[in-house]
Coordinates of C-alpha atoms (C1' of nucleotides) in Angstrom, one line a residue:
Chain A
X1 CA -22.7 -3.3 -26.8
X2 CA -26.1 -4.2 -28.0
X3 CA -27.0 -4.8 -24.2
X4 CA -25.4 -2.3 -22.8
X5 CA -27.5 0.2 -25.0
X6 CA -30.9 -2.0 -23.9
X7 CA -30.9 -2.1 -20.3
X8 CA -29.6 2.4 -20.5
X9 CA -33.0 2.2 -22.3
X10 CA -34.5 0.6 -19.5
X11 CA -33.4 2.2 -17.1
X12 CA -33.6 5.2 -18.5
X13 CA -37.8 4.7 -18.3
X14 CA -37.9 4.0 -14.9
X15 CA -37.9 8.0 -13.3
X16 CA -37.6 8.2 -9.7
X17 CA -38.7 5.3 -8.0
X18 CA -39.9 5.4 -5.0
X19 CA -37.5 3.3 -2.9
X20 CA -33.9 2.6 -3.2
X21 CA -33.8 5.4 -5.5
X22 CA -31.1 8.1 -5.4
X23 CA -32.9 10.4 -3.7
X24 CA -33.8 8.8 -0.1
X25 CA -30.3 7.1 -0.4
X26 CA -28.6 6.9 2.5
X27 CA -24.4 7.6 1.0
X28 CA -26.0 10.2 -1.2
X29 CA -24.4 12.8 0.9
X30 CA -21.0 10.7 0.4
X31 CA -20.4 9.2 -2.4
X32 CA -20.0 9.9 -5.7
X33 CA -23.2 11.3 -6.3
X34 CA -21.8 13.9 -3.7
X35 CA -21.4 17.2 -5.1
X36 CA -23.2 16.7 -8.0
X37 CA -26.2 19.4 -9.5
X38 CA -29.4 17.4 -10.0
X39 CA -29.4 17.5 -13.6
X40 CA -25.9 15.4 -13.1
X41 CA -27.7 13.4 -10.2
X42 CA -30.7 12.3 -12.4
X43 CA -28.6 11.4 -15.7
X44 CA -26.1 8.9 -13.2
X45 CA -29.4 7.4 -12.0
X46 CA -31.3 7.0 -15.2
X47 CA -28.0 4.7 -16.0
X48 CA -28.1 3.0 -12.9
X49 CA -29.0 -0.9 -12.3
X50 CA -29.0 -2.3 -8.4
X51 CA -26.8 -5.0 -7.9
X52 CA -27.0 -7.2 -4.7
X53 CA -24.1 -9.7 -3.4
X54 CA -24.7 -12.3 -1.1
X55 CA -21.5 -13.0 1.7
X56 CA -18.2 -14.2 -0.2
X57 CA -19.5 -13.3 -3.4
X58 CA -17.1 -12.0 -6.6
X59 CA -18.2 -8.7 -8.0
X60 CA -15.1 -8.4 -10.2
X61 CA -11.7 -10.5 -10.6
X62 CA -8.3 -9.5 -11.1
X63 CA -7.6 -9.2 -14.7
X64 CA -11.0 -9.4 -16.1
X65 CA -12.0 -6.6 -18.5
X66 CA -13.8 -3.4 -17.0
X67 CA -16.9 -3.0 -18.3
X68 CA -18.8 -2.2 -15.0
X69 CA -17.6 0.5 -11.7
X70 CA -19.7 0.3 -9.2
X71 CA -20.6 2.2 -5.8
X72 CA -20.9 0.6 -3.0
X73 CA -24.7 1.9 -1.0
X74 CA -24.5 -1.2 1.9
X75 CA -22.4 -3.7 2.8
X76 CA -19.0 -4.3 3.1
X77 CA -16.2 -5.3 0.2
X78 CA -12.6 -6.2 0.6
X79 CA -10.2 -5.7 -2.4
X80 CA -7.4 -7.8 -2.7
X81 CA -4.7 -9.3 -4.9
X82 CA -3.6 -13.3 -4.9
X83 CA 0.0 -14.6 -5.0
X84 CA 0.3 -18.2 -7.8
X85 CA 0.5 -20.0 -4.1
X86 CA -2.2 -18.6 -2.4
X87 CA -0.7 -15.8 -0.5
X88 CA -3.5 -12.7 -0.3
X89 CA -2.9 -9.1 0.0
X90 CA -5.8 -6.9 1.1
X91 CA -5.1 -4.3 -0.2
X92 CA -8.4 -2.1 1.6
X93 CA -11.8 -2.7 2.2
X94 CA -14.7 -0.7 0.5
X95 CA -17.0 0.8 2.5
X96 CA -21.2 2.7 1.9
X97 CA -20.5 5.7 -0.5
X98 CA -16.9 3.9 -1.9
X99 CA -16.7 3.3 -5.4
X100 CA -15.0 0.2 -7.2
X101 CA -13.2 1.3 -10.6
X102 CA -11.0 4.1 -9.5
X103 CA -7.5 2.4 -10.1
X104 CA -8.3 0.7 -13.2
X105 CA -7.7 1.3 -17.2
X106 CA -8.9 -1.5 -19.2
X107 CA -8.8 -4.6 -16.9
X108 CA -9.5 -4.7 -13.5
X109 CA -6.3 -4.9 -11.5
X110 CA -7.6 -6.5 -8.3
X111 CA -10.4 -8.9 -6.9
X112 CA -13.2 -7.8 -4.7
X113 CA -15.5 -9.9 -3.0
X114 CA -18.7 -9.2 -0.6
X115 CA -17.1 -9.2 2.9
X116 CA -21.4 -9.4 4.0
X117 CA -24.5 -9.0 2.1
X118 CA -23.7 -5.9 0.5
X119 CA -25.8 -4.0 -2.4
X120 CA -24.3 -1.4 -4.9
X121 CA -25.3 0.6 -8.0
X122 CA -23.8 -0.6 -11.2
X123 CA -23.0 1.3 -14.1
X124 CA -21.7 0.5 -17.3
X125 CA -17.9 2.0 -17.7
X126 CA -18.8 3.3 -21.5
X127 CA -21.8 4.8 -20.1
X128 CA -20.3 6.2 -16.8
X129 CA -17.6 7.8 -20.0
X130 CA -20.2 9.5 -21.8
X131 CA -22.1 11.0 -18.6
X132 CA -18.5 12.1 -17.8
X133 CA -18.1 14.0 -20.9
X134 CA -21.4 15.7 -20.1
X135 CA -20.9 16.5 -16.8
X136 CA -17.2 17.6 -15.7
X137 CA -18.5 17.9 -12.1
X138 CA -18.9 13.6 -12.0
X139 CA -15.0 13.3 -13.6
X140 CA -13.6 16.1 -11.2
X141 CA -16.1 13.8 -7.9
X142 CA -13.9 10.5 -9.2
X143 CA -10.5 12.4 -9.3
X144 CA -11.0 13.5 -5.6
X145 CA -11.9 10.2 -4.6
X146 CA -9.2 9.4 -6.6
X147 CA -6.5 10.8 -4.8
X148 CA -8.5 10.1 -1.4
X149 CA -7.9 6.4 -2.4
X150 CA -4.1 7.0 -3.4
X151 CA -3.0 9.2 0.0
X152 CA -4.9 6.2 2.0
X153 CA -3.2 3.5 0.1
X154 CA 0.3 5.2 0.7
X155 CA -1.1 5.5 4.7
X156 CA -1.0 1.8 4.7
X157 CA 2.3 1.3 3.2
X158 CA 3.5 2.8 6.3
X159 CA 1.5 0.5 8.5
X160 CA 2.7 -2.5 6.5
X161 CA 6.3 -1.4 6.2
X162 CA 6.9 -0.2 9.4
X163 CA 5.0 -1.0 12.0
X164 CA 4.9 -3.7 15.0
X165 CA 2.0 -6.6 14.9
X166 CA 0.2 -4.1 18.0
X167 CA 0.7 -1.2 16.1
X168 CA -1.1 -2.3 13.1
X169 CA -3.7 -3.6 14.5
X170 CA -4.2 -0.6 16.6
X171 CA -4.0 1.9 14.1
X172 CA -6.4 -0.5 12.0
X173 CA -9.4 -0.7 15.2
X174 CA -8.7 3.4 14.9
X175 CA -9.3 3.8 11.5
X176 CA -12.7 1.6 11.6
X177 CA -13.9 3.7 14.2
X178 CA -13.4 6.6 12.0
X179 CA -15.2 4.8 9.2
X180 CA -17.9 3.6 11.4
X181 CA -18.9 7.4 12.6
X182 CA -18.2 8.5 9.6
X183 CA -21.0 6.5 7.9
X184 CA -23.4 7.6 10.7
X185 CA -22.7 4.4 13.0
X186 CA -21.0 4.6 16.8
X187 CA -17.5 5.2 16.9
X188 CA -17.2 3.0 19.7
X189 CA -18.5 -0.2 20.1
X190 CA -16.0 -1.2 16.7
X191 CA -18.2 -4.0 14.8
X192 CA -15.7 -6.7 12.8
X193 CA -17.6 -7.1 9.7
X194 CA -14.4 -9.0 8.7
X195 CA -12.9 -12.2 10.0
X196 CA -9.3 -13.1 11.5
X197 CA -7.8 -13.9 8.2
X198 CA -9.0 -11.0 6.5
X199 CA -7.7 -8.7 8.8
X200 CA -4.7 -11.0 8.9
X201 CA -4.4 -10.8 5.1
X202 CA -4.9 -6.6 5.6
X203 CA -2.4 -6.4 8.0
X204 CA 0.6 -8.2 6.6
X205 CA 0.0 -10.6 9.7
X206 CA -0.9 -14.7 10.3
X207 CA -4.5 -15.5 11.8
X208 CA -2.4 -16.3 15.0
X209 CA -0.5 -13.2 15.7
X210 CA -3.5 -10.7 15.4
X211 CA -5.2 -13.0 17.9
X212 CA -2.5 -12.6 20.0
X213 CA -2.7 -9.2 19.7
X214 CA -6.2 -8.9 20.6
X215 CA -5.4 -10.9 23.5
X216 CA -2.3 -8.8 24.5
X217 CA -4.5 -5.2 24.2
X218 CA -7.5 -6.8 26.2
X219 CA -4.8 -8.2 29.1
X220 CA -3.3 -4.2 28.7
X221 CA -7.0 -2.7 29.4
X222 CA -7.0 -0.6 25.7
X223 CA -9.8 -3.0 24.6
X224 CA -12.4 -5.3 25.9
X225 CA -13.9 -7.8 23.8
X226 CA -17.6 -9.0 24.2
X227 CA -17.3 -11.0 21.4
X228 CA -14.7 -11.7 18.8
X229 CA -16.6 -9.5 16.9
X230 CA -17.1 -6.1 18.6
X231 CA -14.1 -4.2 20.1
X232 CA -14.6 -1.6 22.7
X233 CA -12.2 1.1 23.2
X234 CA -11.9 1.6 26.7
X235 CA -9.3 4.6 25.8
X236 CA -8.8 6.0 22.2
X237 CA -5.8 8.0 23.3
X238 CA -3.7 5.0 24.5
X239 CA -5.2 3.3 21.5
X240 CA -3.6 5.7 19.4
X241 CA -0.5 6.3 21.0
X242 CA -0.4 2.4 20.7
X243 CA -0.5 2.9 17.1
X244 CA 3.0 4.4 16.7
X245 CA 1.3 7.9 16.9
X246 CA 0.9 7.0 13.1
X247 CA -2.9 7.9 13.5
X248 CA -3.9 11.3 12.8
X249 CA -7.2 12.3 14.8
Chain B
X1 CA -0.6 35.6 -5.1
X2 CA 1.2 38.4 -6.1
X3 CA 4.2 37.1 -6.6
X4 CA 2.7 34.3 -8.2
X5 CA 1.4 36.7 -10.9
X6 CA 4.6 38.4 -11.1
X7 CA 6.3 34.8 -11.8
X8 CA 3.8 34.2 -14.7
X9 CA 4.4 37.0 -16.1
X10 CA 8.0 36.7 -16.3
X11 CA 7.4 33.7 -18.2
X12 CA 5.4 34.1 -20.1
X13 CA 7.2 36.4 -21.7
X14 CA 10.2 33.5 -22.2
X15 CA 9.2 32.1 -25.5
X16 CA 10.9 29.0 -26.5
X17 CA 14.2 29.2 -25.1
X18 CA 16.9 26.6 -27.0
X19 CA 17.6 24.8 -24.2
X20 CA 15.8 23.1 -21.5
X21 CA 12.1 23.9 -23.7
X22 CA 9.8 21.7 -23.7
X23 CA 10.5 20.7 -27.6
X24 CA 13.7 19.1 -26.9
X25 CA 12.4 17.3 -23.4
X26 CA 14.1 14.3 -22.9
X27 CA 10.8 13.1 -20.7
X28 CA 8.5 14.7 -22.9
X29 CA 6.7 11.8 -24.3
X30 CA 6.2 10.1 -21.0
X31 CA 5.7 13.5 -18.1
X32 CA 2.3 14.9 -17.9
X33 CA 2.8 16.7 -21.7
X34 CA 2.7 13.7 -23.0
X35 CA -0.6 13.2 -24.8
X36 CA -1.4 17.2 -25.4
X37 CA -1.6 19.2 -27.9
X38 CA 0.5 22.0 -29.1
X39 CA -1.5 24.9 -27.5
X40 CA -2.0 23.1 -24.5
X41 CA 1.4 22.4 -24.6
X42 CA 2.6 25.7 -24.9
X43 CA 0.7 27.3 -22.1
X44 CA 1.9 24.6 -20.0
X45 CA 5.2 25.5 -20.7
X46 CA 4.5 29.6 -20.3
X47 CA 3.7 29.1 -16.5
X48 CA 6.5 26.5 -16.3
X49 CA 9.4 27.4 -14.3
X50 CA 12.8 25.4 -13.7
X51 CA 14.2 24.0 -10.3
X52 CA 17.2 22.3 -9.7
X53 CA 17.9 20.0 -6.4
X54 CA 20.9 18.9 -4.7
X55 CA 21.5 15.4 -3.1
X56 CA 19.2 15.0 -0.1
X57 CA 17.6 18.4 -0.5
X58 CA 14.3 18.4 0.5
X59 CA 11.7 19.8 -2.3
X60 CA 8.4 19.7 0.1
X61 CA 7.4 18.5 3.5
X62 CA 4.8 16.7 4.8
X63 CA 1.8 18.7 6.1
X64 CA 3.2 22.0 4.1
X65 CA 0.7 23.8 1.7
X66 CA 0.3 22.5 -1.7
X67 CA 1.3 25.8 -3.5
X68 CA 3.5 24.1 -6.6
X69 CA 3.3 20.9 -8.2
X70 CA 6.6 19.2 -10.0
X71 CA 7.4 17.0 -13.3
X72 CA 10.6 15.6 -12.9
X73 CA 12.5 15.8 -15.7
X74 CA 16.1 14.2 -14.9
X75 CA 17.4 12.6 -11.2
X76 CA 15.9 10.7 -8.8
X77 CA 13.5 11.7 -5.9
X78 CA 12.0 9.5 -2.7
X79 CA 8.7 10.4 -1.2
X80 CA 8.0 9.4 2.3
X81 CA 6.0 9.5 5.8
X82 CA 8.1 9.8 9.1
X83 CA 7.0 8.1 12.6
X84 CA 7.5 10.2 15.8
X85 CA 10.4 7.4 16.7
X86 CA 12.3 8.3 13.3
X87 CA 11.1 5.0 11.8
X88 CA 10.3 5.8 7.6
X89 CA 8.2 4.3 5.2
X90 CA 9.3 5.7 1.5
X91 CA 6.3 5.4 -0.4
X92 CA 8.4 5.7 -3.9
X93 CA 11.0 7.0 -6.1
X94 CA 10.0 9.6 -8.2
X95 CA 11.7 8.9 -12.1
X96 CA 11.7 11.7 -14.8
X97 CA 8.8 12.1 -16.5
X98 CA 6.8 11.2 -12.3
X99 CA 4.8 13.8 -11.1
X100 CA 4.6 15.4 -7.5
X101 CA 1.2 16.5 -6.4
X102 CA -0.6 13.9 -7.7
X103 CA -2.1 12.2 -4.8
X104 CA -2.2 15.9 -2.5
X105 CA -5.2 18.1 -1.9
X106 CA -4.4 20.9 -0.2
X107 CA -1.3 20.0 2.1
X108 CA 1.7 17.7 0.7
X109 CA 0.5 14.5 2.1
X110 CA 4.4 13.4 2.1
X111 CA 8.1 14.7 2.1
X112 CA 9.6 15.0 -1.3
X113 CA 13.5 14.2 -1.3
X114 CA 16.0 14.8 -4.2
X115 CA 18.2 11.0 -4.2
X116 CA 20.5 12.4 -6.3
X117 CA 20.8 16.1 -7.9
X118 CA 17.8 16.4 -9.9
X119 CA 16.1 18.9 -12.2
X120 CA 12.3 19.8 -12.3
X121 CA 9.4 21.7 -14.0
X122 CA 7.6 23.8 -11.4
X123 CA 4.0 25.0 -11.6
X124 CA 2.2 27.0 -9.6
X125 CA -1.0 25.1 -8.1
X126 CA -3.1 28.2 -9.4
X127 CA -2.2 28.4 -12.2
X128 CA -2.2 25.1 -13.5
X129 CA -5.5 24.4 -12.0
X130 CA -6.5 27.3 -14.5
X131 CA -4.9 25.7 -17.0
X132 CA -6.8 22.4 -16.5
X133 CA -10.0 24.2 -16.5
X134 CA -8.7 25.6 -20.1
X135 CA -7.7 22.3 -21.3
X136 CA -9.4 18.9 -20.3
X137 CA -6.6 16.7 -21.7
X138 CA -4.2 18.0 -19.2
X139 CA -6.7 17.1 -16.3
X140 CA -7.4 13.9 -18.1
X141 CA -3.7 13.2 -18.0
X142 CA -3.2 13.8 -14.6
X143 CA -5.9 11.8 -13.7
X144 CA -4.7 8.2 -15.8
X145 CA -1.1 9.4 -13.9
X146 CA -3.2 9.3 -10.3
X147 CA -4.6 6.2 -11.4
X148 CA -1.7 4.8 -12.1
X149 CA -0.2 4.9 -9.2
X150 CA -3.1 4.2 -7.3
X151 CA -2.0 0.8 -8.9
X152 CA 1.8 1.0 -8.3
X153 CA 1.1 1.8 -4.9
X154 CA -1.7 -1.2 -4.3
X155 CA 1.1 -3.4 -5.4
X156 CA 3.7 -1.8 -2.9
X157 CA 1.0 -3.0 -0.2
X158 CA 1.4 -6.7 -1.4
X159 CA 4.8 -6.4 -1.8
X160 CA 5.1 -4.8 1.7
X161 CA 2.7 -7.3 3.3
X162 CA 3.3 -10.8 1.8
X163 CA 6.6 -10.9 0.3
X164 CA 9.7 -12.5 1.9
X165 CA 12.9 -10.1 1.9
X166 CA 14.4 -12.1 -1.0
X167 CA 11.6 -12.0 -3.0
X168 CA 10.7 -8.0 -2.0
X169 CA 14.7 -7.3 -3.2
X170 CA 14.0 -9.6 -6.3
X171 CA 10.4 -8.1 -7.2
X172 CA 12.4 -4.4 -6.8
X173 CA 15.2 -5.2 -8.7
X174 CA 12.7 -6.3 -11.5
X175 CA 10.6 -2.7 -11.1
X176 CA 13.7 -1.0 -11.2
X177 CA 15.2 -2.5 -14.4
X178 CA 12.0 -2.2 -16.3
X179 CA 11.8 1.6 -14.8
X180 CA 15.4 1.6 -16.5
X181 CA 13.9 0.9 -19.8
X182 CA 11.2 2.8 -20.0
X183 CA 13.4 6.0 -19.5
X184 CA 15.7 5.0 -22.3
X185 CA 18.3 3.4 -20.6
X186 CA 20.5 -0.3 -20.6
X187 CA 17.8 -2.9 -18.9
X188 CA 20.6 -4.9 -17.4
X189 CA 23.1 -3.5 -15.5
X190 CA 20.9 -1.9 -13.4
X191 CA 22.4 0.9 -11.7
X192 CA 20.9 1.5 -7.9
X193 CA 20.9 5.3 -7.0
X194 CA 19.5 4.9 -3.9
X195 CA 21.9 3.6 -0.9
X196 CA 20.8 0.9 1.0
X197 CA 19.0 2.6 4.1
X198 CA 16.2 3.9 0.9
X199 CA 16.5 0.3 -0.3
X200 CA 15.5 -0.9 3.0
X201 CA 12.8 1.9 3.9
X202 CA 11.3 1.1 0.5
X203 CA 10.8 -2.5 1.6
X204 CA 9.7 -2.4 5.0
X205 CA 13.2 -4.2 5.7
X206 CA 16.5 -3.0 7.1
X207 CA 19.9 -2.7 5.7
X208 CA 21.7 -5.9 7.0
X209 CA 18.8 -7.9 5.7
X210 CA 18.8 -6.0 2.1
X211 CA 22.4 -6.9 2.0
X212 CA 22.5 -10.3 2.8
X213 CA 19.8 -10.9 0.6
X214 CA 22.0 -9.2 -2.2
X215 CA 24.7 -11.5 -0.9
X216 CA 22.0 -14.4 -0.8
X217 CA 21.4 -13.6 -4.5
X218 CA 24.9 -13.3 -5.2
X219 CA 25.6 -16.7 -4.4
X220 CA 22.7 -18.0 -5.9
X221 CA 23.8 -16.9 -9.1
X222 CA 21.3 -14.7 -9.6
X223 CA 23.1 -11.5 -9.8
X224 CA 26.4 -9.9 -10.1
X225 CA 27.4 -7.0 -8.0
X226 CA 30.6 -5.2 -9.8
X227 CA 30.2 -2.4 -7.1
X228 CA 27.6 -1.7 -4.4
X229 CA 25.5 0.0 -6.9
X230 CA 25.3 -2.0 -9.8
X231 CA 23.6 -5.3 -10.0
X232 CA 23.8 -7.6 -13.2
X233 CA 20.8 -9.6 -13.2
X234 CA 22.3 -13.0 -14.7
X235 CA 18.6 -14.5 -15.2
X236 CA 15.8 -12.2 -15.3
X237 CA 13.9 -15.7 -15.7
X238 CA 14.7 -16.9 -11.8
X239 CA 14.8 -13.4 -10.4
X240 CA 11.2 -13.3 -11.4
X241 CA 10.5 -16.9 -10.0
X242 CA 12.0 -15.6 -6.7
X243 CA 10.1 -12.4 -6.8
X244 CA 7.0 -14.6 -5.7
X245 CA 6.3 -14.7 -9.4
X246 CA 4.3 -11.5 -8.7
X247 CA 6.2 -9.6 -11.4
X248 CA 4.2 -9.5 -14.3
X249 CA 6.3 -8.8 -17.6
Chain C
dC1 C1' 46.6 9.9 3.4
dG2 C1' 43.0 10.0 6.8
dA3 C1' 38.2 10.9 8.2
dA4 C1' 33.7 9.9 7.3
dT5 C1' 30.2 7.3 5.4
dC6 C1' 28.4 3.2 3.4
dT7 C1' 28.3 -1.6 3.0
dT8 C1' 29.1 -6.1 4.4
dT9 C1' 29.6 -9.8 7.7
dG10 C1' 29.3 -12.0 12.2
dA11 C1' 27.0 -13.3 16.7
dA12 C1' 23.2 -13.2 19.7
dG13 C1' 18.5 -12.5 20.7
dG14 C1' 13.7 -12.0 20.0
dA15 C1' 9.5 -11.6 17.6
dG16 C1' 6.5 -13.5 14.6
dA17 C1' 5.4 -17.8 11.9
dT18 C1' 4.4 -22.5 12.0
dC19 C1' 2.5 -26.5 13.8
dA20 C1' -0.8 -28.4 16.8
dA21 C1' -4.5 -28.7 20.0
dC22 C1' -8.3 -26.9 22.3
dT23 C1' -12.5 -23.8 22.7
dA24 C1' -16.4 -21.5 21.1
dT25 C1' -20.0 -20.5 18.0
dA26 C1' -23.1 -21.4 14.4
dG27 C1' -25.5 -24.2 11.4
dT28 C1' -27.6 -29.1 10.3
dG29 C1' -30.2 -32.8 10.6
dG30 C1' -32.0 -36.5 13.4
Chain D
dC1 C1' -34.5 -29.8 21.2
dC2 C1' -30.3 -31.7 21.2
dA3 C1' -26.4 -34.0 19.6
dC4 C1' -23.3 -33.6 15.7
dT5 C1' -20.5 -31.3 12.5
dA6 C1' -18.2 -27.6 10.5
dT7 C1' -16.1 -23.3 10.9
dA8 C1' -13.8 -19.7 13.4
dG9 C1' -11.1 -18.1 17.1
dT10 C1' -7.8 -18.7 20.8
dT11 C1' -3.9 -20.6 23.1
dG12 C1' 0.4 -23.2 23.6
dA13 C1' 5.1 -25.0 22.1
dT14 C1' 8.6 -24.8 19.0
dC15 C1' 11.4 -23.0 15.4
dT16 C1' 13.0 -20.1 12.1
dC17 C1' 14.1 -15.9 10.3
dC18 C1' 14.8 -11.3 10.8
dT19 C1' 16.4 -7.7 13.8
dT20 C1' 19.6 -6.0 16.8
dC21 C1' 24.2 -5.1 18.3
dA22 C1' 28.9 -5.1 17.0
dA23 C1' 32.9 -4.8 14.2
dA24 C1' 35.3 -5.2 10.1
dG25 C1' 35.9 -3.9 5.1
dA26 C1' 35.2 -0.7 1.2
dT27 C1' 34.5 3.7 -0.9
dT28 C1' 34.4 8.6 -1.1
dC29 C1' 36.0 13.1 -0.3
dG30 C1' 38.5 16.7 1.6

DNA sequence: CGAATCTTTGAAGGAGATCAACTATAGTGG
DNA sequence: CCACTATAGTTGATCTCCTTCAAAGATTCG
């Protein structure tokens, strides 16, 4: 509690920096400082502290009370849950202008780890309450993003439940495109900030199969691949109808 | 809109009819009035209206617009996303005191089916929005409710994607028996409302393999099945160690 | 009682997992 | 700079388990 209160009255010195503050950021437009007046904007930075994870890193583990939420301004995150024998369910990966603390109460109920070098804004949860209180607008931006995160959660039910191996992986190469553009990258060229087994461990699938299945959509001319990193779509409607027709676009 | 007024109107004028108020709610304590005060209470219940459902009658469709939301307050309803090819994922079951709307902005992100007949509050989207504006707690309840299945679903996922049949049937069984409870009702024989084609659809699996995994568990010694729709779990201690030991309780 | 639906069980087939080996890439230290 | 190692990804062979196809109970309801 003590310093908690000590580093808001730090932080609460330092106005507007010049860099990395919230002005020039580059999610600003998406995140959960979207929407927000700038009275609302300046009181969520003067409780902001930068936080920077190297590759692999844990920013918060399963179970562990929640005393930080964080956003998410570069990098990549995945989010996942651990079986006693070592099975792993990712459950979704965060991406710039995603926020980490919108499904817990209390404890946090699942692990995340850097997927890359990845830096966020941290924000102490009794803090991020009070600001709340004061500013409906910042409560009303988390409920949207909210349900965002419970409508795309229920999406991959539906790809884990019912879908073939091809399908998934489809579906998934379509919805990182969407990401990419959507955070002001090319929708094309698909970069794989994640490895084999964590798209695997996404997917429902074995390191094996979703090799396969690269393999099989490169031999089927949907995909080329330069590297086992980067996926070109060489045609986003057969891609999607690939997909089950699951993907909406 | 106008008929929207009309219907508000009309109830408001209905002051705390004996029956079927929200006084003597059976889910009352749990639904989204739990946690609010009288007056809030009360002018949740003046724009309330009630809605009863037949087996498999549809209460809203995919893609329609979100113009009412729903509390459930007896029955049983499953939410779910259709493929082109007929192939369906059901999300969830809806129990009384559940909410419908929760994870929709605008358009019903899924179809809404009763399981067996059911009864319902109804709300008008308008209106309640205006009523959340009026009273925070009942926006702050909504939101721990989104949250909380933000959770339920993330857990579906690993369920979904890293759980063998058995242990998906066993972890289900578990959910379904504490769900049991929590609405007042015997832990142990649990009674299944849903057939086995929702039992299947839930779990990604289909109906020869849920019931030869109730067989499988039969013969294990696990459980007892008097009929096809009641199971007597004989040691909630091994059902959980075959669940994966992913049940937590 | 008989039709319809639901559930269970059986037999066959196939798809993904597992086990294993090989290739490619990156990082290290001589 | 280049071998050497470690890690990641691909490919192959086999096997197991789940799906599919089929048919036989069981239950419900008119």
């Amino acid at each position: 509690m003590v310093s908690v209160l000590s580093a808001q009255t730090k932080q609460t010195q330092r106005h507007r920096e010049p860099c990395g503050a919230c002005a020039d950021c580059e999610v600003r437009k998406m995140a959960i400082c979207a929407a927000l007046q700038d009275d609302a904007l300046d009181a969520l930075e003067s409780i902001m502290t930068s936080r920077k994870l190297e590759t692999g890193e844990m920013l918060v583990e399963e179970g562990a009370p929640k005393l930080k939420v964080f956003s998410l301004t570069a990098g990549l995150l995945r989010l996942f849950t651990l079986l006693p024998d070592g099975r792993r369910q990712i459950s979704g990966f965060l991406y710039p202008g995603d926020y980490l603390g919108l499904a817990d109460d209390g404890t946090y109920s699942q692990t995340a780890e850097a997927v890359v070098p990845s830096t966020l804004c941290s924000f102490a949860v009794s803090e991020m309450d009070d600001l709340m209180d004061a500013h409906p607008a910042l409560k009303d931006r988390l409920y949207v993003m909210t349900r965002e995160a419970l409508r795309q959660s229920r999406d991959n039910q539906l790809v884990l439940g019912r879908l073939a191996p091809v399908e998934k992986l489809a579906s998934f190469l379509l919805v990182l495109s969407a990401q990419a553009e959507r955070i002001g990258q090319p929708a094309n060229p698909v970069h794989l900030a994640m490895n084999r087994t964590d798209i695997a461990d996404y997917l429902g699938l074995t390191i094996e199969t979703v090799s396969r299945c690269f393999t099989k959509m490169r031999t089927q001319g949907l995909i080329q691949l330069p590297d086992a990193n980067t996926v070109s779509i060489l045609s986003h409607r057969s891609l999607a109808a690939v997909a089950g027709a699951e993907f909406k676009s």
